[in-house]
Short mmCIF file of N, CA and C in Angstrom, two decimals:
data_model
loop_
_atom_site.label_atom_id
_atom_site.label_comp_id
_atom_site.label_asym_id
_atom_site.label_seq_id
_atom_site.Cartn_x
_atom_site.Cartn_y
_atom_site.Cartn_z
N MET A 7 7.18 10.34 -6.37
CA MET A 7 5.88 10.84 -6.77
C MET A 7 5.95 12.36 -6.78
N GLN A 8 5.29 12.94 -7.77
CA GLN A 8 5.26 14.38 -7.89
C GLN A 8 3.84 14.85 -8.15
N MET A 9 3.55 16.07 -7.70
CA MET A 9 2.24 16.66 -7.93
C MET A 9 2.42 17.87 -8.84
N THR A 10 1.49 18.04 -9.75
CA THR A 10 1.49 19.23 -10.59
C THR A 10 0.07 19.75 -10.71
N LYS A 11 -0.07 21.01 -11.04
CA LYS A 11 -1.37 21.60 -11.29
C LYS A 11 -1.16 22.81 -12.19
N PRO A 12 -2.20 23.26 -12.86
CA PRO A 12 -2.04 24.40 -13.75
C PRO A 12 -1.45 25.60 -13.01
N GLY A 13 -0.51 26.27 -13.68
CA GLY A 13 0.13 27.44 -13.09
C GLY A 13 1.47 27.17 -12.44
N LEU A 14 1.77 25.91 -12.14
CA LEU A 14 3.08 25.57 -11.56
C LEU A 14 4.10 25.41 -12.67
N LYS A 15 5.29 25.94 -12.45
CA LYS A 15 6.35 25.80 -13.45
C LYS A 15 7.01 24.44 -13.35
N LYS A 16 7.13 23.90 -12.15
CA LYS A 16 7.78 22.61 -11.94
C LYS A 16 6.90 21.75 -11.03
N PRO A 17 6.95 20.43 -11.22
CA PRO A 17 6.22 19.54 -10.31
C PRO A 17 6.80 19.63 -8.90
N ILE A 18 5.96 19.37 -7.92
CA ILE A 18 6.37 19.40 -6.51
C ILE A 18 6.59 17.96 -6.06
N PRO A 19 7.80 17.63 -5.58
CA PRO A 19 8.02 16.27 -5.10
C PRO A 19 7.19 15.99 -3.83
N ILE A 20 6.66 14.78 -3.74
CA ILE A 20 5.86 14.37 -2.59
C ILE A 20 6.49 13.12 -2.01
N SER A 21 6.82 13.16 -0.75
CA SER A 21 7.40 12.02 -0.06
C SER A 21 6.35 10.93 0.15
N ALA A 22 6.78 9.67 0.09
CA ALA A 22 5.86 8.55 0.35
C ALA A 22 5.33 8.58 1.77
N ARG A 23 6.05 9.23 2.68
CA ARG A 23 5.62 9.31 4.09
C ARG A 23 4.66 10.46 4.35
N GLN A 24 4.52 11.36 3.37
CA GLN A 24 3.64 12.52 3.55
C GLN A 24 2.19 12.06 3.66
N ARG A 25 1.45 12.66 4.59
CA ARG A 25 0.07 12.26 4.83
C ARG A 25 -0.89 12.97 3.92
N LEU A 26 -1.95 12.25 3.61
CA LEU A 26 -3.11 12.85 2.95
C LEU A 26 -3.96 13.37 4.09
N SER A 27 -5.26 13.10 4.08
CA SER A 27 -6.08 13.42 5.24
C SER A 27 -6.27 12.16 6.05
N GLY A 28 -6.56 12.31 7.32
CA GLY A 28 -6.73 11.15 8.19
C GLY A 28 -5.43 10.41 8.38
N GLN A 29 -5.49 9.08 8.43
CA GLN A 29 -4.32 8.25 8.72
C GLN A 29 -3.63 7.74 7.47
N ALA A 30 -4.07 8.13 6.28
CA ALA A 30 -3.51 7.62 5.03
C ALA A 30 -2.30 8.43 4.59
N ALA A 31 -1.20 7.74 4.32
CA ALA A 31 0.00 8.36 3.75
C ALA A 31 -0.03 8.14 2.24
N ILE A 32 0.68 8.97 1.50
CA ILE A 32 0.78 8.80 0.06
C ILE A 32 1.22 7.37 -0.27
N GLY A 33 2.19 6.85 0.45
CA GLY A 33 2.69 5.50 0.21
C GLY A 33 1.67 4.41 0.44
N ASP A 34 0.63 4.68 1.24
CA ASP A 34 -0.41 3.68 1.47
C ASP A 34 -1.22 3.43 0.20
N ILE A 35 -1.35 4.45 -0.62
CA ILE A 35 -2.26 4.31 -1.76
C ILE A 35 -1.60 4.39 -3.12
N ALA A 36 -0.39 4.94 -3.21
CA ALA A 36 0.13 5.19 -4.54
C ALA A 36 1.59 4.84 -4.76
N ALA A 37 2.39 4.76 -3.73
CA ALA A 37 3.82 4.71 -3.99
C ALA A 37 4.55 3.56 -3.30
N THR A 38 3.86 2.62 -2.71
CA THR A 38 4.55 1.54 -2.03
C THR A 38 4.98 0.47 -3.02
N ASN A 39 6.26 0.14 -3.02
CA ASN A 39 6.79 -0.93 -3.85
C ASN A 39 7.49 -1.90 -2.89
N TYR A 40 6.76 -2.94 -2.48
CA TYR A 40 7.29 -3.86 -1.48
C TYR A 40 8.52 -4.60 -1.98
N VAL A 41 8.60 -4.89 -3.27
CA VAL A 41 9.75 -5.62 -3.82
C VAL A 41 11.00 -4.75 -3.80
N ARG A 42 10.89 -3.51 -4.22
CA ARG A 42 12.05 -2.61 -4.29
C ARG A 42 12.46 -2.07 -2.92
N ASP A 43 11.50 -1.74 -2.08
CA ASP A 43 11.77 -0.98 -0.86
C ASP A 43 11.91 -1.80 0.42
N TYR A 44 11.64 -3.11 0.37
CA TYR A 44 11.65 -3.91 1.59
C TYR A 44 12.30 -5.28 1.38
N ASN A 45 12.95 -5.76 2.42
CA ASN A 45 13.46 -7.13 2.45
C ASN A 45 12.45 -7.99 3.20
N PRO A 46 11.99 -9.09 2.59
CA PRO A 46 11.00 -9.95 3.25
C PRO A 46 11.64 -11.04 4.10
N LYS A 47 10.91 -11.42 5.15
CA LYS A 47 11.31 -12.56 5.99
C LYS A 47 10.03 -13.29 6.36
N PHE A 48 9.97 -14.60 6.06
CA PHE A 48 8.81 -15.41 6.43
C PHE A 48 8.81 -15.61 7.94
N LEU A 49 7.67 -15.28 8.58
CA LEU A 49 7.56 -15.45 10.04
C LEU A 49 6.80 -16.71 10.41
N ARG A 50 5.64 -16.91 9.78
CA ARG A 50 4.79 -18.03 10.17
C ARG A 50 3.60 -18.12 9.21
N SER A 51 2.80 -19.16 9.38
CA SER A 51 1.51 -19.28 8.70
C SER A 51 0.44 -19.22 9.78
N GLU A 52 -0.69 -18.60 9.47
CA GLU A 52 -1.81 -18.56 10.41
C GLU A 52 -3.09 -18.27 9.64
N ARG A 53 -4.21 -18.44 10.33
CA ARG A 53 -5.52 -18.20 9.72
C ARG A 53 -6.05 -16.84 10.16
N ILE A 54 -6.59 -16.11 9.19
CA ILE A 54 -7.29 -14.86 9.44
C ILE A 54 -8.70 -15.07 8.90
N GLU A 55 -9.70 -15.09 9.80
CA GLU A 55 -11.09 -15.32 9.41
C GLU A 55 -11.21 -16.52 8.47
N SER A 56 -10.68 -17.64 8.87
CA SER A 56 -10.71 -18.93 8.17
C SER A 56 -9.93 -18.96 6.86
N GLU A 57 -9.11 -17.94 6.62
CA GLU A 57 -8.30 -17.92 5.40
C GLU A 57 -6.83 -18.17 5.78
N HIS A 58 -6.23 -19.16 5.14
CA HIS A 58 -4.84 -19.50 5.40
C HIS A 58 -3.94 -18.40 4.86
N CYS A 59 -3.05 -17.87 5.71
CA CYS A 59 -2.18 -16.75 5.32
C CYS A 59 -0.72 -17.04 5.66
N HIS A 60 0.16 -16.50 4.84
CA HIS A 60 1.58 -16.42 5.18
C HIS A 60 1.78 -15.06 5.84
N VAL A 61 2.56 -15.04 6.91
CA VAL A 61 2.85 -13.79 7.62
C VAL A 61 4.32 -13.45 7.36
N LEU A 62 4.53 -12.27 6.77
CA LEU A 62 5.88 -11.83 6.43
C LEU A 62 6.24 -10.59 7.23
N GLU A 63 7.52 -10.46 7.55
CA GLU A 63 8.05 -9.22 8.09
C GLU A 63 8.80 -8.55 6.94
N LEU A 64 8.46 -7.31 6.66
CA LEU A 64 9.12 -6.54 5.61
C LEU A 64 9.92 -5.43 6.28
N THR A 65 11.22 -5.39 6.01
CA THR A 65 12.12 -4.40 6.61
C THR A 65 12.60 -3.46 5.52
N SER A 66 12.52 -2.17 5.77
CA SER A 66 12.89 -1.15 4.79
C SER A 66 14.34 -1.28 4.35
N THR A 67 14.57 -1.06 3.05
CA THR A 67 15.93 -1.09 2.51
C THR A 67 16.46 0.32 2.24
N ASN A 68 15.60 1.34 2.39
CA ASN A 68 16.04 2.71 2.09
C ASN A 68 15.20 3.72 2.86
N ARG A 69 15.68 4.94 2.89
CA ARG A 69 14.99 6.01 3.64
C ARG A 69 13.77 6.55 2.90
N GLN A 70 13.60 6.20 1.63
CA GLN A 70 12.46 6.70 0.88
C GLN A 70 11.20 5.84 1.07
N SER A 71 11.34 4.68 1.66
CA SER A 71 10.17 3.83 1.86
C SER A 71 9.22 4.46 2.87
N THR A 72 7.96 4.12 2.75
CA THR A 72 6.94 4.74 3.58
C THR A 72 7.09 4.38 5.06
N TYR A 73 7.40 3.12 5.34
CA TYR A 73 7.52 2.65 6.72
C TYR A 73 8.85 1.94 6.92
N ASP A 74 9.32 1.89 8.15
CA ASP A 74 10.59 1.23 8.44
C ASP A 74 10.44 -0.29 8.52
N ARG A 75 9.28 -0.74 8.99
CA ARG A 75 9.04 -2.18 9.10
C ARG A 75 7.54 -2.42 9.09
N LEU A 76 7.13 -3.54 8.50
CA LEU A 76 5.73 -3.91 8.58
C LEU A 76 5.58 -5.42 8.63
N ILE A 77 4.48 -5.84 9.20
CA ILE A 77 4.09 -7.24 9.22
C ILE A 77 2.91 -7.35 8.27
N TYR A 78 2.99 -8.31 7.34
CA TYR A 78 2.03 -8.38 6.23
C TYR A 78 1.45 -9.78 6.12
N TRP A 79 0.12 -9.90 6.17
CA TRP A 79 -0.58 -11.16 6.04
C TRP A 79 -1.04 -11.31 4.59
N ILE A 80 -0.62 -12.38 3.93
CA ILE A 80 -0.96 -12.60 2.52
C ILE A 80 -1.77 -13.89 2.41
N SER A 81 -2.93 -13.79 1.75
CA SER A 81 -3.77 -14.96 1.53
C SER A 81 -3.04 -15.94 0.62
N VAL A 82 -2.92 -17.19 1.07
CA VAL A 82 -2.26 -18.21 0.26
C VAL A 82 -3.09 -18.51 -0.98
N GLU A 83 -4.40 -18.64 -0.81
CA GLU A 83 -5.27 -18.99 -1.94
C GLU A 83 -5.42 -17.86 -2.95
N ARG A 84 -5.72 -16.65 -2.47
CA ARG A 84 -5.99 -15.54 -3.39
C ARG A 84 -4.75 -14.73 -3.76
N GLN A 85 -3.67 -14.90 -3.01
CA GLN A 85 -2.41 -14.20 -3.23
C GLN A 85 -2.57 -12.68 -3.21
N VAL A 86 -3.28 -12.20 -2.19
CA VAL A 86 -3.46 -10.76 -1.96
C VAL A 86 -3.22 -10.47 -0.48
N GLY A 87 -2.84 -9.23 -0.19
CA GLY A 87 -2.65 -8.83 1.20
C GLY A 87 -3.99 -8.73 1.91
N ILE A 88 -4.07 -9.30 3.10
CA ILE A 88 -5.30 -9.29 3.89
C ILE A 88 -5.26 -8.19 4.94
N GLN A 89 -4.12 -8.07 5.61
CA GLN A 89 -3.95 -7.04 6.63
C GLN A 89 -2.47 -6.76 6.81
N ALA A 90 -2.18 -5.63 7.45
CA ALA A 90 -0.79 -5.24 7.69
C ALA A 90 -0.70 -4.43 8.97
N GLU A 91 0.47 -4.50 9.60
CA GLU A 91 0.80 -3.65 10.74
C GLU A 91 2.04 -2.85 10.36
N PHE A 92 2.02 -1.55 10.65
CA PHE A 92 3.09 -0.65 10.24
C PHE A 92 3.82 -0.12 11.48
N TYR A 93 5.15 -0.18 11.45
CA TYR A 93 5.96 0.18 12.60
C TYR A 93 6.92 1.33 12.30
N SER A 94 7.20 2.13 13.31
CA SER A 94 8.15 3.24 13.20
C SER A 94 9.57 2.71 13.36
N LEU A 95 10.54 3.58 13.16
CA LEU A 95 11.95 3.23 13.32
C LEU A 95 12.25 2.74 14.74
N SER A 96 11.54 3.29 15.71
CA SER A 96 11.75 2.88 17.11
C SER A 96 11.09 1.55 17.43
N GLY A 97 10.35 0.98 16.47
CA GLY A 97 9.69 -0.30 16.69
C GLY A 97 8.27 -0.19 17.20
N LYS A 98 7.75 1.02 17.30
CA LYS A 98 6.39 1.24 17.81
C LYS A 98 5.36 1.00 16.71
N LEU A 99 4.30 0.24 17.03
CA LEU A 99 3.19 0.04 16.10
C LEU A 99 2.47 1.37 15.92
N ILE A 100 2.36 1.83 14.65
CA ILE A 100 1.71 3.13 14.43
C ILE A 100 0.35 3.02 13.74
N LYS A 101 0.14 1.95 12.96
CA LYS A 101 -1.18 1.76 12.36
C LYS A 101 -1.36 0.34 11.86
N ARG A 102 -2.61 -0.02 11.66
CA ARG A 102 -3.00 -1.32 11.09
C ARG A 102 -3.88 -1.05 9.89
N ALA A 103 -3.79 -1.92 8.88
CA ALA A 103 -4.64 -1.79 7.70
C ALA A 103 -5.30 -3.13 7.40
N HIS A 104 -6.53 -3.06 6.91
CA HIS A 104 -7.29 -4.23 6.48
C HIS A 104 -7.75 -3.97 5.05
N TYR A 105 -7.62 -5.00 4.19
CA TYR A 105 -7.88 -4.84 2.77
C TYR A 105 -9.02 -5.73 2.29
N ASP A 106 -9.89 -5.18 1.43
CA ASP A 106 -10.97 -5.93 0.79
C ASP A 106 -10.75 -5.88 -0.72
N TYR A 107 -11.22 -6.94 -1.42
CA TYR A 107 -10.96 -7.07 -2.86
C TYR A 107 -12.24 -7.40 -3.63
N ALA A 108 -13.22 -6.53 -3.60
CA ALA A 108 -14.45 -6.76 -4.35
C ALA A 108 -14.29 -6.37 -5.83
N ASN A 109 -13.28 -5.56 -6.16
CA ASN A 109 -13.04 -5.18 -7.56
C ASN A 109 -12.28 -6.29 -8.29
N ARG A 110 -12.44 -6.31 -9.61
CA ARG A 110 -11.70 -7.23 -10.48
C ARG A 110 -11.15 -6.44 -11.65
N ILE A 111 -9.94 -6.79 -12.08
CA ILE A 111 -9.37 -6.23 -13.31
C ILE A 111 -8.89 -7.40 -14.15
N GLU A 112 -8.65 -7.16 -15.43
CA GLU A 112 -8.13 -8.20 -16.31
C GLU A 112 -6.64 -8.00 -16.51
N VAL A 113 -5.88 -9.08 -16.30
CA VAL A 113 -4.45 -9.08 -16.54
C VAL A 113 -4.17 -10.24 -17.47
N GLN A 114 -3.68 -9.92 -18.66
CA GLN A 114 -3.42 -10.93 -19.69
C GLN A 114 -4.63 -11.83 -19.92
N GLY A 115 -5.81 -11.19 -19.96
CA GLY A 115 -7.05 -11.89 -20.26
C GLY A 115 -7.66 -12.64 -19.09
N LYS A 116 -7.07 -12.57 -17.91
CA LYS A 116 -7.61 -13.28 -16.75
C LYS A 116 -8.07 -12.29 -15.69
N PRO A 117 -9.26 -12.51 -15.09
CA PRO A 117 -9.70 -11.63 -14.01
C PRO A 117 -8.89 -11.89 -12.74
N VAL A 118 -8.44 -10.81 -12.11
CA VAL A 118 -7.70 -10.94 -10.85
C VAL A 118 -8.31 -9.97 -9.83
N PRO A 119 -8.24 -10.31 -8.54
CA PRO A 119 -8.78 -9.42 -7.53
C PRO A 119 -8.01 -8.09 -7.50
N PHE A 120 -8.75 -7.02 -7.23
CA PHE A 120 -8.13 -5.70 -7.12
C PHE A 120 -8.76 -5.00 -5.92
N ILE A 121 -7.99 -4.26 -5.20
CA ILE A 121 -8.45 -3.66 -3.94
C ILE A 121 -9.71 -2.82 -4.13
N SER A 122 -10.64 -2.97 -3.21
CA SER A 122 -11.88 -2.17 -3.24
C SER A 122 -11.99 -1.29 -1.98
N ARG A 123 -11.33 -1.70 -0.90
CA ARG A 123 -11.40 -0.92 0.33
C ARG A 123 -10.15 -1.16 1.17
N MET A 124 -9.66 -0.08 1.75
CA MET A 124 -8.56 -0.15 2.71
C MET A 124 -9.00 0.61 3.95
N ARG A 125 -9.01 -0.08 5.09
CA ARG A 125 -9.34 0.57 6.35
C ARG A 125 -8.06 0.69 7.16
N ILE A 126 -7.72 1.90 7.55
CA ILE A 126 -6.50 2.16 8.30
C ILE A 126 -6.88 2.60 9.71
N ASP A 127 -6.42 1.84 10.70
CA ASP A 127 -6.68 2.15 12.11
C ASP A 127 -5.39 2.66 12.74
N ASP A 128 -5.47 3.83 13.34
CA ASP A 128 -4.32 4.40 14.06
C ASP A 128 -4.14 3.60 15.34
N ALA A 129 -2.93 3.11 15.59
CA ALA A 129 -2.67 2.31 16.78
C ALA A 129 -2.51 3.16 18.04
N LEU A 130 -2.35 4.47 17.89
CA LEU A 130 -2.13 5.35 19.03
C LEU A 130 -3.39 6.08 19.47
N THR A 131 -4.38 6.14 18.59
CA THR A 131 -5.66 6.79 18.91
C THR A 131 -6.79 5.88 18.44
N ASP A 132 -8.01 6.36 18.50
CA ASP A 132 -9.13 5.56 17.98
C ASP A 132 -9.53 6.00 16.57
N ALA A 133 -8.66 6.75 15.89
CA ALA A 133 -8.96 7.25 14.55
C ALA A 133 -8.91 6.13 13.51
N THR A 134 -9.86 6.19 12.57
CA THR A 134 -9.92 5.25 11.46
C THR A 134 -10.14 6.03 10.18
N THR A 135 -9.41 5.62 9.13
CA THR A 135 -9.59 6.20 7.80
C THR A 135 -9.93 5.08 6.85
N THR A 136 -10.97 5.25 6.03
CA THR A 136 -11.35 4.24 5.05
C THR A 136 -11.22 4.82 3.66
N LEU A 137 -10.50 4.08 2.81
CA LEU A 137 -10.35 4.46 1.40
C LEU A 137 -11.14 3.46 0.57
N ASP A 138 -12.10 3.94 -0.22
CA ASP A 138 -12.88 3.10 -1.12
C ASP A 138 -12.40 3.33 -2.54
N TYR A 139 -12.15 2.23 -3.27
CA TYR A 139 -11.68 2.29 -4.65
C TYR A 139 -12.81 1.80 -5.55
N SER A 140 -13.21 2.63 -6.51
CA SER A 140 -14.29 2.24 -7.41
C SER A 140 -13.99 2.75 -8.81
N GLN A 141 -14.76 2.27 -9.76
CA GLN A 141 -14.62 2.65 -11.17
C GLN A 141 -13.18 2.49 -11.63
N ILE A 142 -12.60 1.33 -11.35
CA ILE A 142 -11.22 1.02 -11.70
C ILE A 142 -11.10 0.82 -13.20
N ARG A 143 -10.11 1.47 -13.81
CA ARG A 143 -9.83 1.31 -15.24
C ARG A 143 -8.35 1.01 -15.41
N VAL A 144 -8.06 0.01 -16.23
CA VAL A 144 -6.68 -0.31 -16.56
C VAL A 144 -6.40 0.34 -17.90
N LYS A 145 -5.31 1.11 -17.95
CA LYS A 145 -5.00 1.86 -19.16
C LYS A 145 -3.49 1.91 -19.33
N ALA A 146 -3.02 1.61 -20.53
CA ALA A 146 -1.59 1.71 -20.83
C ALA A 146 -1.21 3.19 -20.94
N LEU A 147 -0.10 3.55 -20.33
CA LEU A 147 0.39 4.92 -20.39
C LEU A 147 1.75 4.94 -21.07
N SER A 148 1.98 5.92 -21.87
CA SER A 148 3.26 6.11 -22.52
C SER A 148 4.29 6.52 -21.47
N PRO A 149 5.54 6.06 -21.61
CA PRO A 149 6.59 6.51 -20.69
C PRO A 149 6.74 8.03 -20.68
N ALA A 150 6.39 8.68 -21.77
CA ALA A 150 6.48 10.14 -21.85
C ALA A 150 5.57 10.82 -20.82
N GLU A 151 4.50 10.15 -20.41
CA GLU A 151 3.59 10.71 -19.41
C GLU A 151 4.30 10.98 -18.08
N PHE A 152 5.41 10.30 -17.85
CA PHE A 152 6.10 10.42 -16.57
C PHE A 152 7.34 11.30 -16.64
N GLU A 153 7.60 11.91 -17.77
CA GLU A 153 8.73 12.80 -17.92
C GLU A 153 8.36 14.20 -17.44
N VAL A 154 9.25 14.80 -16.65
CA VAL A 154 8.99 16.13 -16.11
C VAL A 154 8.79 17.14 -17.24
N SER A 155 9.52 17.00 -18.33
CA SER A 155 9.40 17.95 -19.45
C SER A 155 8.03 17.88 -20.13
N HIS A 156 7.31 16.78 -19.92
CA HIS A 156 5.99 16.60 -20.53
C HIS A 156 4.91 17.44 -19.81
N ILE A 157 5.16 17.75 -18.56
CA ILE A 157 4.18 18.49 -17.73
C ILE A 157 4.24 19.97 -18.10
N GLU A 158 3.10 20.54 -18.38
CA GLU A 158 3.04 21.95 -18.75
C GLU A 158 2.80 22.83 -17.56
#
């Protein structure tokens, strides 16, 4: 991920582990790729607020991933993440996240749930950060939009 703004000659690289404000890291909202960056392991099935979930352990495959390990609860029926626990390299729990899906987007003509709120609780303090997602628009982007030479 890179940031640019008027007046900069080159984009500034941003690490997925870099924090925004509060407890949210860039990777929490924009750069996490669970398929590319983590190896999954099925741990168990359990219910979260009467919803049947698969519980997975995701272990980082590279140093660029946001977290070294996480435990992820996925709704069997809705096929979306319900909650997650994020761990440091030393194995210490550093934060928990809870996800809501009041938004809908269309994918190949079908409505699918899309995140509307992410609440991140710091496991070491009583700090909480809430990210609300609204006015969601799906838009095709040209690959040229992501080329460094395209940025002025």
